[in-house]
Coordinates of C-alpha atoms and ligand atoms in Angstrom, one line a residue:
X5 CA 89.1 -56.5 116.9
X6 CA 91.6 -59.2 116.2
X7 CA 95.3 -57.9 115.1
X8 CA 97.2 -60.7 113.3
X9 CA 100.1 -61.3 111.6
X10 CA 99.1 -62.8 108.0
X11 CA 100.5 -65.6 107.0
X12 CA 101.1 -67.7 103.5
X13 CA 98.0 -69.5 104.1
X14 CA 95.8 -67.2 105.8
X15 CA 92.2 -66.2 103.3
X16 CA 90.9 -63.1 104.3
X17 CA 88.5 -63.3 107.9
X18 CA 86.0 -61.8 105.5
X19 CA 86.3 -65.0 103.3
X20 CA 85.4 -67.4 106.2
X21 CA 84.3 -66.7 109.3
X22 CA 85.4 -68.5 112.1
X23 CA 83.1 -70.0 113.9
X24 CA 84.0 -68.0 116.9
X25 CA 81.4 -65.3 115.4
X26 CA 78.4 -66.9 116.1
X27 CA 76.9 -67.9 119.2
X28 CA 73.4 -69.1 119.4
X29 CA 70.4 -67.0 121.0
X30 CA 71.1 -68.7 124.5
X31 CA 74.6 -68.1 124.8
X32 CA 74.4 -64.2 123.7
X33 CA 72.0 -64.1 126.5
X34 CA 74.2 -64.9 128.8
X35 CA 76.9 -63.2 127.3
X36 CA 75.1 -60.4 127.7
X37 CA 76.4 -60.2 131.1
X38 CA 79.9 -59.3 130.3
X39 CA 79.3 -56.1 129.5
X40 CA 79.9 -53.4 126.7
X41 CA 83.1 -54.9 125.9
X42 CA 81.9 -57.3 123.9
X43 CA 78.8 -55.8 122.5
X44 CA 81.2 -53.1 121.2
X45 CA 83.5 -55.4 119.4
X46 CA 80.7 -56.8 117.0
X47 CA 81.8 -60.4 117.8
X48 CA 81.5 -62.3 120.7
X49 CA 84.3 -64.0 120.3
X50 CA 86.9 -61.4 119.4
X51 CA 87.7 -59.6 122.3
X52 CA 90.9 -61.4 123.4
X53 CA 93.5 -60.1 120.5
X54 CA 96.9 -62.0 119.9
X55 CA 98.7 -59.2 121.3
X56 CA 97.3 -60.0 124.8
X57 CA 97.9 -63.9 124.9
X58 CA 101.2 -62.9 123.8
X59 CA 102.5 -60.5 126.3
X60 CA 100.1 -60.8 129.4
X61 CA 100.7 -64.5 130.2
X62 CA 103.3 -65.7 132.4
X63 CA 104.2 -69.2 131.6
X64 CA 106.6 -70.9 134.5
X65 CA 108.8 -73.7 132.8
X66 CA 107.2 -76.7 132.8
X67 CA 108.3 -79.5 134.0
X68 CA 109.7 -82.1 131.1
X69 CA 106.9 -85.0 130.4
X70 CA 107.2 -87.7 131.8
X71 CA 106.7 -89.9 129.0
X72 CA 109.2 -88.2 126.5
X73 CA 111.2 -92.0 126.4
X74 CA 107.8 -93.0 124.7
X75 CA 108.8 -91.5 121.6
X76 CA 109.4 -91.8 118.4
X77 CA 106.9 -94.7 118.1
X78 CA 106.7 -97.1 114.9
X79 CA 104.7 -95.5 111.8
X80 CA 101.9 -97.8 111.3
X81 CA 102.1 -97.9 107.1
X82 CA 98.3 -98.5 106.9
X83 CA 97.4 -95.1 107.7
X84 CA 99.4 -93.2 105.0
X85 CA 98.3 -89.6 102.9
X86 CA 99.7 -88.6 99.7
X87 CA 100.5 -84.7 101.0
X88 CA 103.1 -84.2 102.3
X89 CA 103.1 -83.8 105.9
X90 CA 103.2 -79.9 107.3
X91 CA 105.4 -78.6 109.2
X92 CA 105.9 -79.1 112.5
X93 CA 106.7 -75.1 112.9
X94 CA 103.2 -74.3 111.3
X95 CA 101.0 -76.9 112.4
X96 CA 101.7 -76.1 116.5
X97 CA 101.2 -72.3 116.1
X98 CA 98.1 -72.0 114.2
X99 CA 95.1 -74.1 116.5
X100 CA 91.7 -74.1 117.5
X101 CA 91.6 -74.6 121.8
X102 CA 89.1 -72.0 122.8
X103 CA 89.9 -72.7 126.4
X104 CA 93.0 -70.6 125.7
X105 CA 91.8 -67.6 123.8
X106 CA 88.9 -67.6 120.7
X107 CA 91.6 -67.0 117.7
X108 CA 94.5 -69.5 116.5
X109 CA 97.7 -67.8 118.4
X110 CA 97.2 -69.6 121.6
X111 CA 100.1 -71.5 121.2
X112 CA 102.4 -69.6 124.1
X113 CA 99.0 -69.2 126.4
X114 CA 98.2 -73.0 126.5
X115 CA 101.7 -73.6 127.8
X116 CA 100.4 -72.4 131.2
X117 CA 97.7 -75.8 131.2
X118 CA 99.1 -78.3 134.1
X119 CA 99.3 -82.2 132.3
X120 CA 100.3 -83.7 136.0
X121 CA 99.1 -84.8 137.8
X122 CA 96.6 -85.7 135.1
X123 CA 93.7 -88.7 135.3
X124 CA 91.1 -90.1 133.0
X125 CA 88.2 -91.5 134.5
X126 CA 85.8 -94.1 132.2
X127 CA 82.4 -94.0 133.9
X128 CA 78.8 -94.1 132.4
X129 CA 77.2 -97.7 131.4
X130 CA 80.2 -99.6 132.4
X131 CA 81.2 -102.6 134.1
X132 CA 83.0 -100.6 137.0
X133 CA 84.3 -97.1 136.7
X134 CA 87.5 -96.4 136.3
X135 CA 90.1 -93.6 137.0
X136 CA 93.6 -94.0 135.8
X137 CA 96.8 -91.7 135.5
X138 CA 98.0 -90.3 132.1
X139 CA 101.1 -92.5 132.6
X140 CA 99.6 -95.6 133.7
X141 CA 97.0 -95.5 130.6
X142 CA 99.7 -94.5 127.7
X143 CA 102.5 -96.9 129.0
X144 CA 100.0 -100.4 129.1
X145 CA 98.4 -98.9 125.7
X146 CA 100.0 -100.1 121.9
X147 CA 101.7 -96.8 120.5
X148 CA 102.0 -96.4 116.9
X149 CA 102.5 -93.6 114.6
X150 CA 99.8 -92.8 111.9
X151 CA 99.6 -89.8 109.4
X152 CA 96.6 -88.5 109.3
X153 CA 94.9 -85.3 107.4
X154 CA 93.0 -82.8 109.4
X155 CA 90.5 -80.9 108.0
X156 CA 88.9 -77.8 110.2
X157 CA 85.6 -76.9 109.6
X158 CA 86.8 -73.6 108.4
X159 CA 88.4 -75.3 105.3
X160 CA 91.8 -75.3 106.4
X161 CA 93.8 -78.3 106.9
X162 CA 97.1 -80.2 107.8
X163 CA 98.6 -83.5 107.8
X164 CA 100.0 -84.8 110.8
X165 CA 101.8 -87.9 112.1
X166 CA 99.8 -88.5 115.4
X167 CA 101.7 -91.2 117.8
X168 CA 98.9 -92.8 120.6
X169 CA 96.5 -95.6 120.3
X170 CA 93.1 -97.0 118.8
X171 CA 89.7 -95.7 120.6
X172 CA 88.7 -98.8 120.7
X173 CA 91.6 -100.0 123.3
X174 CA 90.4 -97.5 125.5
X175 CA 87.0 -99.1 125.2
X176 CA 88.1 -102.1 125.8
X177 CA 89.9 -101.6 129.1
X178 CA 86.6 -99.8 130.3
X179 CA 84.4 -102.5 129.4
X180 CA 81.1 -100.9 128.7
X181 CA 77.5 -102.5 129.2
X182 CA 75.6 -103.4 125.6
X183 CA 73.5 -101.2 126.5
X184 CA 75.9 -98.4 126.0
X185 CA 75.2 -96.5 122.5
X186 CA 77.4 -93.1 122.6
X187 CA 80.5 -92.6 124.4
X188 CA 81.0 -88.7 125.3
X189 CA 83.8 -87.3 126.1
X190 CA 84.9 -84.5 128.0
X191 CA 88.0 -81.5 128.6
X192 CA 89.4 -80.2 131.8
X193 CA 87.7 -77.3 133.5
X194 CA 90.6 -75.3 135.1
X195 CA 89.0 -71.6 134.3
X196 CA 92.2 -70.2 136.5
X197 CA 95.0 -71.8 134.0
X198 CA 92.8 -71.5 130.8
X199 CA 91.2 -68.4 131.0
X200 CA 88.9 -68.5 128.0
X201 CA 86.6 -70.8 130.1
X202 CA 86.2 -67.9 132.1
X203 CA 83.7 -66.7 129.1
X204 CA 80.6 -68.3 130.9
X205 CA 78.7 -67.5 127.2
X206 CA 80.1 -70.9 126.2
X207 CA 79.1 -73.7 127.6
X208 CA 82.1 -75.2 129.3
X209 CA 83.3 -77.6 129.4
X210 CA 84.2 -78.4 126.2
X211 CA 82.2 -82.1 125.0
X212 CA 82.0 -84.2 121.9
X213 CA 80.5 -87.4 121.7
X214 CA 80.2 -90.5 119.3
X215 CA 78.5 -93.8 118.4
X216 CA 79.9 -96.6 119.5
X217 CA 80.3 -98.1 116.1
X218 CA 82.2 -95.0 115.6
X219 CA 84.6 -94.9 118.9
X220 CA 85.4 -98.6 117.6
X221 CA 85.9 -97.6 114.2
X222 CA 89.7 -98.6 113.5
X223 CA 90.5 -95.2 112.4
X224 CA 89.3 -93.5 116.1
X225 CA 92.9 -92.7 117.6
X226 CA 93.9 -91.3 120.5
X227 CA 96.8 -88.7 120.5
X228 CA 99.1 -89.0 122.9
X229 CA 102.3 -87.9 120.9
X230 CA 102.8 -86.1 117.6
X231 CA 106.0 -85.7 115.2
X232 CA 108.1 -88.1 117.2
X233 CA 107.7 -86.5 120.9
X234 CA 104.6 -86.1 123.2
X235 CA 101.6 -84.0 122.3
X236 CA 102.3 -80.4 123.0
X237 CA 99.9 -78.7 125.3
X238 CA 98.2 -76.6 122.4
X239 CA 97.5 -79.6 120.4
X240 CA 95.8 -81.7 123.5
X241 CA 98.1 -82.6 125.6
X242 CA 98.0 -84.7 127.4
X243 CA 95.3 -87.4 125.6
X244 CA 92.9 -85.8 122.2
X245 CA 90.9 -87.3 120.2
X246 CA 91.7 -87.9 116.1
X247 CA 89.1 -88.5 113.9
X248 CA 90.0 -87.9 110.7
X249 CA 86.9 -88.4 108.4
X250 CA 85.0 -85.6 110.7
X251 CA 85.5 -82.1 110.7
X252 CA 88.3 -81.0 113.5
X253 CA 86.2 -80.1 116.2
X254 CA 84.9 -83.4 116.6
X255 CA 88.6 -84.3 118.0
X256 CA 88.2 -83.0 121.6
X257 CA 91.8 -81.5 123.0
X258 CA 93.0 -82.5 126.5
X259 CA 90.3 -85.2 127.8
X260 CA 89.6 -86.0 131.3
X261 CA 86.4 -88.2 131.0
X262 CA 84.9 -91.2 128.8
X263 CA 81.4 -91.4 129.3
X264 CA 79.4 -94.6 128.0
X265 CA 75.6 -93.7 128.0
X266 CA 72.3 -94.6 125.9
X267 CA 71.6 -90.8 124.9
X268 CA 73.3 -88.8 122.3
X269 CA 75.1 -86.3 123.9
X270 CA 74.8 -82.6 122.8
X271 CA 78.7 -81.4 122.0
X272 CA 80.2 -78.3 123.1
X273 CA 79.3 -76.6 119.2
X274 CA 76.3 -78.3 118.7
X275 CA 75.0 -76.7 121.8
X276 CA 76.6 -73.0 120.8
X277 CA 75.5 -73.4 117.3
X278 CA 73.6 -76.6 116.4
X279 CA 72.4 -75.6 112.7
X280 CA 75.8 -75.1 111.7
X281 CA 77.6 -78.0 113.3
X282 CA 75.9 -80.9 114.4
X283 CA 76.3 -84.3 116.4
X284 CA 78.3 -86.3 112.8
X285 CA 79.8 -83.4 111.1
X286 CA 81.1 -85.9 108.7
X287 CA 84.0 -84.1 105.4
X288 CA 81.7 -83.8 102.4
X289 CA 82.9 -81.2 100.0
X290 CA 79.5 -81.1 98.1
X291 CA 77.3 -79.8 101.5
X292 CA 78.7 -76.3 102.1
X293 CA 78.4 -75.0 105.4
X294 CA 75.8 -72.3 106.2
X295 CA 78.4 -69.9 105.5
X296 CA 81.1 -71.2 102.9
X297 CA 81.7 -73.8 100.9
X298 CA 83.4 -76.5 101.9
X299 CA 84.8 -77.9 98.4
X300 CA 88.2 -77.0 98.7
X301 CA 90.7 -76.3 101.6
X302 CA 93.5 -74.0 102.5
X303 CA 97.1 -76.7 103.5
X304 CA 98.7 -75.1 106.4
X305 CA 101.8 -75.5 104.0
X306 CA 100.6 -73.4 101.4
X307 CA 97.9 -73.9 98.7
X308 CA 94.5 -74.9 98.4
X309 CA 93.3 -78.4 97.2
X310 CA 89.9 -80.2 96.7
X311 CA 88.1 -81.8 99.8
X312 CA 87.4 -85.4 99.7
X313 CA 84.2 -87.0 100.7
X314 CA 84.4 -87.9 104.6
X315 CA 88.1 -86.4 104.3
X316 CA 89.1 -89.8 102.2
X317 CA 88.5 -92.4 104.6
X318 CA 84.8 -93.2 103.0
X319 CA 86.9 -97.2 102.4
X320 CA 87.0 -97.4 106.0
X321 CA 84.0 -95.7 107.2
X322 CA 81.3 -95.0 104.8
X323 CA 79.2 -98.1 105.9
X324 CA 78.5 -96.6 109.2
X325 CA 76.1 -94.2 107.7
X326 CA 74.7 -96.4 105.5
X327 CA 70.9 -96.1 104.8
X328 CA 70.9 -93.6 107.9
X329 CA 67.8 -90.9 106.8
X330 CA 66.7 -88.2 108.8
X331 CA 70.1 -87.3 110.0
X332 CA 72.4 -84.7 108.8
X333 CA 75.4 -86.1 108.6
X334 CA 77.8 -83.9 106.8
X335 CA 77.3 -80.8 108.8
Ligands
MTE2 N1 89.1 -79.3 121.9 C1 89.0 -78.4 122.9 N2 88.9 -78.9 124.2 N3 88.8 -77.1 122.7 C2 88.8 -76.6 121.5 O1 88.6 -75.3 121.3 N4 88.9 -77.0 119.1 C3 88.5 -78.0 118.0 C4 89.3 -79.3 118.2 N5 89.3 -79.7 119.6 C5 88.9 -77.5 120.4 C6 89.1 -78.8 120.6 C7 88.7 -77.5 116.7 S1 87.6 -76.4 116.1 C8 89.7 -78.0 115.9 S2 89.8 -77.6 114.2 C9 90.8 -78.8 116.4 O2 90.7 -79.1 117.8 C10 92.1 -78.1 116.1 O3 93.2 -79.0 116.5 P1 94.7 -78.5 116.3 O4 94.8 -77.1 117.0 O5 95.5 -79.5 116.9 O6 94.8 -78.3 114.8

């Protein structure tokens, strides 16, 4: 049972239902293992109530980041949205990090996640692996601000001015092999800090993966920073992905690894639930999820608007799916 505060936005749970609720045939399996609790509750994913990631986790200050003097960066004008952008307020207390508990008030519990020492390795089909600290990596990158929207699979949505860099610099510092096609990427593990990947039913840890014509894409941006400061910890800290034309769990929170490989990888809810979101899980308001439409969306601010076709960035990166058959690429 999940006890929550409504708030202005909020539909009814009855309305949409998180994706939380449904776990594939493997995973209950396994979850089968952690007892009555859960079998009780009618949903795998709602035993972990607000109410307990409020009150039962101790959070020691941390330490100020290290790259605060970053910040504000320069707004980048290209990247601009006609909404106007949320507020800070809402859009850092209502998130998706299933490492920290499977509902959206994880805001206080993701605060106990340690960002340093933090390093990213780049491995796979590479020149030479590399592994770099945070600081090293965000200091020698170009920071710039962009406003992006951000459109969850559930239908809600924000708009956000994300400070970091282009995908493709990362790429270019690692130097993959042609033959590299994807590049996968991968979360923490650290079940001790983040105790929702102590719920072995998922498949931990959390992956996504993309093309390499998409990683290049100039729109692929990595978040380093977001309304003038660095990331906070329930938004990604400290390095997440931003693809805006996908839906939001495509943009993997708090990444360790960069993976160039030749296979398509098989991401962290493709693998849970891969009829209902699958490897592109590119906006398209006219192919509703199994569930619920997708033509309109909740704003975090209030309201509910229209969806746009791949989240209106099709100018920039419609032509990567051109002529592609066979694929479902808007689920
Ligand atoms: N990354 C990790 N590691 N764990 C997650 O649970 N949730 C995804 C994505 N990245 C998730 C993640 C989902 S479903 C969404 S909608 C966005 O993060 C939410 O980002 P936000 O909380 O900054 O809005």
């Amino acid at each position: 049972m999940l006890f929550k505060r409504k708030r202005g936005w909020e539909v009814a749970e009855r309305d949409i239902t998180p994706e939380s609720t449904f776990i594939n045939r493997r995973s209950l399996i396994k979850g089968l293992a952690a007892g009555p609790l859960l079998l009780a509750s009618g949903s795998l994913a709602g035993c972990w109530d607000e109410a307990t990631a409020n009150s039962a986790v101790q959070i020691a200050a941390a330490p100020p980041d290290p790259t605060t003097d970053l910040y504000p960066v320069e707004r980048n004008p290209r990247y601009k949205v006609s909404r106007a952008i949320t507020d800070e307020a809402d859009s850092t207390v209502y998130n998706n990090f299933y490492e920290f508990g499977s509902h959206k008030s994880i805001s206080r519990a993701a605060q106990a996640l340690s960002i340093r020492p933090w390093t990213v390795t780049l491995d796979g089909m590479v020149e030479k692996p590399i592994t770099i600290g945070i600081d090293d990596l965000i200091r020698q990158m170009p920071l710039e601000e962009r406003v992006y929207r951000h459109r969850c699979v559930e239908a809600w949505s924000m708009v956000v001015p994300w400070s970091g860099f282009q995908l493709s610099k990362l790429v270019e510092l690692a130097k993959p092999l042609s033959s590299a096609k994807y590049l996968t990427m991968q979360t923490f593990m650290d079940p001790d800090n983040a105790p929702g990947q102590k719920q072995h039913w998922y498949p931990w840890p959390y992956v996504e993966g993309l093309t390499m014509e998409e990683a290049t894409n100039e729109l692929a941006f990595m978040v380093t920073g977001v309304y003038g400061k660095p990331v906070p910890r329930q938004m990604g800290a400290p390095l997440r992905l931003a693809v805006p034309w996908k839906y939001g769990f495509k943009s993997i929170k708090s990444i360790v690894r960069f993976t160039f490989t030749d296979k398509r990888p098989v991401s962290f809810w493709e693998e849970i639930q891969g009829t209902e979101y699958g490897f592109w899980a590119n906006v398209n308001p006219q192919v509703a999820h199994a569930r619920w439409s997708q033509a309109t969306e909740r704003t975090l601010s209030g309201g509910r608007v229209p969806t746009q076709l791949y989240n209106g960035y099709g100018e920039q990166v419609a032509h990567l799916y051109k002529g592609m058959t066979g694929e479902r690429l808007f689920t």
